[in-house]
Amino acid sequence: MRLGLFDSGVGGLTILKKVVDLCPNVSFIYLADTARIPYGVKTSNEIIQFADEISEWFISQNIDAFLVACNTTNAIALDVIKNKLDVPVFDLIRSASSTIQESRVGVLATPTTVKTKAYTNAILEFNPRTFVIEQSCPEFVPMIEMNKINSDEIIDLAIGYLEPLLKQKIESIILGCSHYPLITSLLTEILPTSVKLIDPAQTLALKLKLYMDSKTSNFSKKKYLVDSKFYATSDPKDFSYRAKQWMNVFPEVKLVSLQKKRCVS
Ligand code: DGL
């Protein structure tokens, strides 16, 4: 099976890693829209336009399923993608929300995702009695992309972002941006041990595995790195180094121009 997935940057690699751990036979096409990162502070109209261009590009990539590895796009433009692509599209936010057991839940996400209240709405749909508090974290993505994940600055930011959630005595926290699992150890150090961190990629990868298992006979079994491909909309070399850092693979990353809808190298 060939899976298409995209994120604005390295965040989606946290989802990809969970997917390949669980489904080692999947082949994938990962697109990082690095030229337009961060998505999390863009307007809804911009995100809709990006989603439209990205799904247009994926139409020609011969994929069997699509995974939106960007919460911000999932929150705003999932329907745009679903309407455009003729393959199953996996929903990160609903997958995670359907598994919430705790009655007091915090969500850390980008400002654009928080504005939509997509997590609150999805969680309440599955369990209307849950108390949900969402916290936007505008500085996390730029700091993670600059690899400042151990700086004093990001620790101070994290303490500030977590404070309102802890005041509300939340029992679990959803990492509502695919970049945030990259700072799990930092968040764990700050949080009391009683607070559980939830990575939505876990449930999503499981769903994808179930889907793949149900279709096994339809898809050829290939080792994922053999014919998997990485693309970025700017600085492909830099993205390749990041993939090495986070996924321990050092792939060839091709530059792609979404506006022209063609590969330029
Ligand atoms: N990683 C993406 C998300 O899950 C977008 C982050 C960004 O570009 O701001 O929301």
Short mmCIF file of C-alpha atoms in Angstrom, two decimals, residues 24-237:
data_model
loop_
_atom_site.label_atom_id
_atom_site.label_comp_id
_atom_site.label_asym_id
_atom_site.label_seq_id
_atom_site.Cartn_x
_atom_site.Cartn_y
_atom_site.Cartn_z
CA PRO A 24 6.59 -1.83 8.32
CA ASN A 25 5.37 -2.82 4.85
CA VAL A 26 3.79 0.50 4.02
CA SER A 27 5.40 2.61 1.34
CA PHE A 28 4.78 6.34 1.58
CA ILE A 29 5.11 9.73 0.01
CA TYR A 30 5.81 12.43 2.58
CA LEU A 31 5.41 16.05 1.57
CA ALA A 32 6.70 18.84 3.83
CA ASP A 33 5.43 22.29 2.89
CA THR A 34 8.50 23.90 4.42
CA ALA A 35 8.25 27.01 2.23
CA ARG A 36 5.05 28.04 4.04
CA ILE A 37 5.69 26.89 7.59
CA PRO A 38 4.29 27.71 10.15
CA TYR A 39 0.73 26.78 9.26
CA GLY A 40 -0.47 27.31 12.82
CA VAL A 41 -0.69 31.09 12.54
CA LYS A 42 -2.20 31.23 9.05
CA THR A 43 -5.82 32.16 8.30
CA SER A 44 -8.47 29.57 7.47
CA ASN A 45 -8.55 30.75 3.86
CA GLU A 46 -4.82 30.24 3.50
CA ILE A 47 -4.99 26.74 4.98
CA ILE A 48 -7.87 25.85 2.63
CA GLN A 49 -5.83 27.05 -0.34
CA PHE A 50 -2.77 25.05 0.77
CA ALA A 51 -4.93 21.94 1.31
CA ASP A 52 -6.37 22.34 -2.16
CA GLU A 53 -2.92 22.61 -3.77
CA ILE A 54 -1.53 19.73 -1.74
CA SER A 55 -4.36 17.35 -2.55
CA GLU A 56 -4.10 18.38 -6.21
CA TRP A 57 -0.43 17.41 -6.15
CA PHE A 58 -1.16 14.08 -4.44
CA ILE A 59 -3.73 13.15 -7.11
CA SER A 60 -0.85 12.42 -9.48
CA GLN A 61 1.14 10.42 -6.90
CA ASN A 62 -0.80 7.18 -7.21
CA ILE A 63 -1.56 6.76 -3.49
CA ASP A 64 -3.96 4.23 -1.89
CA ALA A 65 -4.72 6.20 1.28
CA PHE A 66 -4.02 9.65 2.70
CA LEU A 67 -3.15 10.80 6.16
CA VAL A 68 -3.30 14.45 7.19
CA ALA A 69 -0.23 14.63 9.41
CA CYS A 70 -0.98 18.27 10.26
CA ASN A 71 -3.61 19.01 12.91
CA THR A 72 -4.08 22.56 11.67
CA THR A 73 -5.05 21.40 8.19
CA ASN A 74 -7.09 18.54 9.65
CA ALA A 75 -9.05 21.05 11.79
CA ILE A 76 -9.80 23.42 8.91
CA ALA A 77 -9.66 21.70 5.56
CA LEU A 78 -10.27 17.97 5.97
CA ASP A 79 -13.34 18.18 3.73
CA VAL A 80 -11.38 19.99 1.02
CA ILE A 81 -8.95 17.07 0.94
CA LYS A 82 -11.65 14.41 1.16
CA ASN A 83 -13.54 16.00 -1.72
CA LYS A 84 -10.48 16.11 -3.90
CA LEU A 85 -8.86 12.74 -3.25
CA ASP A 86 -10.40 9.53 -4.39
CA VAL A 87 -8.84 7.41 -1.59
CA PRO A 88 -9.60 6.96 2.14
CA VAL A 89 -8.47 10.01 4.15
CA PHE A 90 -7.61 9.36 7.81
CA ASP A 91 -8.77 11.90 10.40
CA LEU A 92 -6.21 12.60 13.13
CA ILE A 93 -8.44 14.70 15.39
CA ARG A 94 -11.47 12.38 15.46
CA SER A 95 -9.26 9.30 15.85
CA ALA A 96 -7.66 10.73 18.99
CA SER A 97 -10.88 12.22 20.37
CA SER A 98 -12.74 8.92 20.13
CA THR A 99 -10.37 7.25 22.61
CA ILE A 100 -10.39 9.82 25.43
CA GLN A 101 -11.21 8.18 28.77
CA GLU A 102 -10.46 11.03 31.20
CA SER A 103 -13.11 13.49 32.32
CA ARG A 104 -10.79 16.55 32.39
CA VAL A 105 -8.67 16.97 29.28
CA GLY A 106 -6.23 19.61 28.08
CA VAL A 107 -5.26 20.19 24.45
CA LEU A 108 -2.04 21.86 23.31
CA ALA A 109 -2.28 23.03 19.69
CA THR A 110 -1.44 25.81 17.25
CA PRO A 111 -3.40 29.10 17.48
CA THR A 112 -5.27 28.29 14.25
CA THR A 113 -6.29 24.82 15.48
CA VAL A 114 -7.40 26.19 18.86
CA LYS A 115 -9.56 28.83 17.15
CA THR A 116 -11.58 26.11 15.40
CA LYS A 117 -12.27 24.23 18.67
CA ALA A 118 -12.05 21.09 16.54
CA TYR A 119 -10.68 19.01 19.42
CA THR A 120 -13.28 20.24 21.92
CA ASN A 121 -16.11 19.57 19.48
CA ALA A 122 -14.86 16.10 18.56
CA ILE A 123 -14.24 15.07 22.19
CA LEU A 124 -17.69 16.30 23.28
CA GLU A 125 -19.30 14.45 20.41
CA PHE A 126 -17.92 11.17 21.77
CA ASN A 127 -18.40 12.08 25.44
CA PRO A 128 -20.46 15.22 26.15
CA ARG A 129 -19.54 15.29 29.85
CA THR A 130 -15.81 15.79 29.31
CA PHE A 131 -14.29 19.08 30.46
CA VAL A 132 -11.92 20.30 27.74
CA ILE A 133 -9.49 23.23 27.85
CA GLU A 134 -7.45 24.16 24.78
CA GLN A 135 -4.19 26.10 24.96
CA SER A 136 -2.56 27.65 21.92
CA CYS A 137 1.23 27.47 21.80
CA PRO A 138 2.36 29.88 19.04
CA GLU A 139 6.08 29.64 19.85
CA PHE A 140 6.51 25.87 19.95
CA VAL A 141 6.63 25.14 16.19
CA PRO A 142 9.21 27.84 15.32
CA MET A 143 11.41 26.71 18.23
CA ILE A 144 11.13 23.02 17.31
CA GLU A 145 11.90 23.78 13.66
CA MET A 146 15.00 25.73 14.80
CA ASN A 147 15.91 22.69 16.88
CA LYS A 148 15.87 24.71 20.12
CA ILE A 149 14.21 21.87 21.97
CA ASN A 150 16.48 21.95 25.00
CA SER A 151 16.74 25.71 25.42
CA ASP A 152 15.77 27.58 28.60
CA GLU A 153 13.44 29.63 26.44
CA ILE A 154 11.32 26.65 25.41
CA ILE A 155 11.20 25.39 29.01
CA ASP A 156 9.85 28.77 30.17
CA LEU A 157 7.35 28.76 27.32
CA ALA A 158 6.18 25.25 28.18
CA ILE A 159 5.72 26.15 31.85
CA GLY A 160 3.60 29.13 30.79
CA TYR A 161 1.48 27.13 28.33
CA LEU A 162 0.87 24.31 30.81
CA GLU A 163 -0.05 26.51 33.76
CA PRO A 164 -3.70 27.21 32.78
CA LEU A 165 -4.24 23.50 32.10
CA LEU A 166 -2.79 22.42 35.43
CA LYS A 167 -4.90 25.05 37.23
CA GLN A 168 -7.93 23.25 35.78
CA LYS A 169 -6.72 19.95 37.21
CA ILE A 170 -6.67 18.16 33.88
CA GLU A 171 -5.92 14.42 33.87
CA SER A 172 -4.54 14.13 30.35
CA ILE A 173 -3.13 16.34 27.63
CA ILE A 174 -3.56 15.78 23.90
CA LEU A 175 -0.56 16.81 21.81
CA GLY A 176 -2.73 18.53 19.20
CA CYS A 177 0.09 19.47 16.84
CA SER A 178 2.26 16.84 15.21
CA HIS A 179 5.42 18.80 16.12
CA TYR A 180 4.79 18.51 19.88
CA PRO A 181 5.72 14.82 20.35
CA LEU A 182 9.26 16.00 19.58
CA ILE A 183 9.27 17.75 22.97
CA THR A 184 7.57 14.98 24.94
CA SER A 185 10.51 14.56 27.34
CA LEU A 186 10.51 18.28 28.13
CA LEU A 187 6.76 18.28 28.82
CA THR A 188 7.03 15.12 30.93
CA GLU A 189 9.64 16.75 33.13
CA ILE A 190 7.36 19.69 33.87
CA LEU A 191 4.11 17.78 34.34
CA PRO A 192 3.09 15.84 37.44
CA THR A 193 3.32 12.08 36.80
CA SER A 194 -0.46 11.80 37.21
CA VAL A 195 -1.03 13.72 33.94
CA LYS A 196 -1.03 11.47 30.88
CA LEU A 197 0.26 12.72 27.52
CA ILE A 198 -1.75 11.57 24.49
CA ASP A 199 -0.17 11.46 21.03
CA PRO A 200 -3.01 11.28 18.46
CA ALA A 201 -0.65 9.44 16.08
CA GLN A 202 -0.94 6.33 18.23
CA THR A 203 -4.64 5.76 17.49
CA LEU A 204 -4.26 6.91 13.92
CA ALA A 205 -1.47 4.42 13.23
CA LEU A 206 -3.58 1.67 14.74
CA LYS A 207 -6.54 2.59 12.53
CA LEU A 208 -4.32 2.59 9.50
CA LYS A 209 -2.94 -0.82 10.41
CA LEU A 210 -6.46 -2.23 10.73
CA TYR A 211 -7.32 -0.75 7.35
CA MET A 212 -4.17 -2.17 5.77
CA ASP A 213 -4.75 -5.60 7.30
CA SER A 214 -8.28 -5.64 5.92
CA LYS A 215 -6.97 -4.84 2.43
CA THR A 216 -3.76 -6.86 2.49
CA SER A 217 -4.63 -8.92 -0.55
CA ASN A 218 -5.23 -5.74 -2.58
CA PHE A 219 -1.86 -4.14 -1.84
CA SER A 220 1.51 -5.50 -2.75
CA LYS A 221 3.88 -5.93 0.20
CA LYS A 222 6.92 -3.70 -0.15
CA LYS A 223 9.50 -2.66 2.39
CA TYR A 224 8.67 0.96 3.17
CA LEU A 225 12.01 2.61 2.52
CA VAL A 226 12.51 0.91 -0.81
CA ASP A 227 10.09 2.98 -2.82
CA SER A 228 9.10 5.64 -0.32
CA LYS A 229 9.78 9.24 -1.20
CA PHE A 230 10.22 12.55 0.59
CA TYR A 231 9.45 15.94 -0.93
CA ALA A 232 9.80 19.46 0.47
CA THR A 233 8.71 22.82 -0.91
CA SER A 234 12.01 24.46 0.16
CA ASP A 235 15.49 23.47 1.34
CA PRO A 236 15.28 19.70 0.74
CA LYS A 237 18.81 19.11 2.12
#
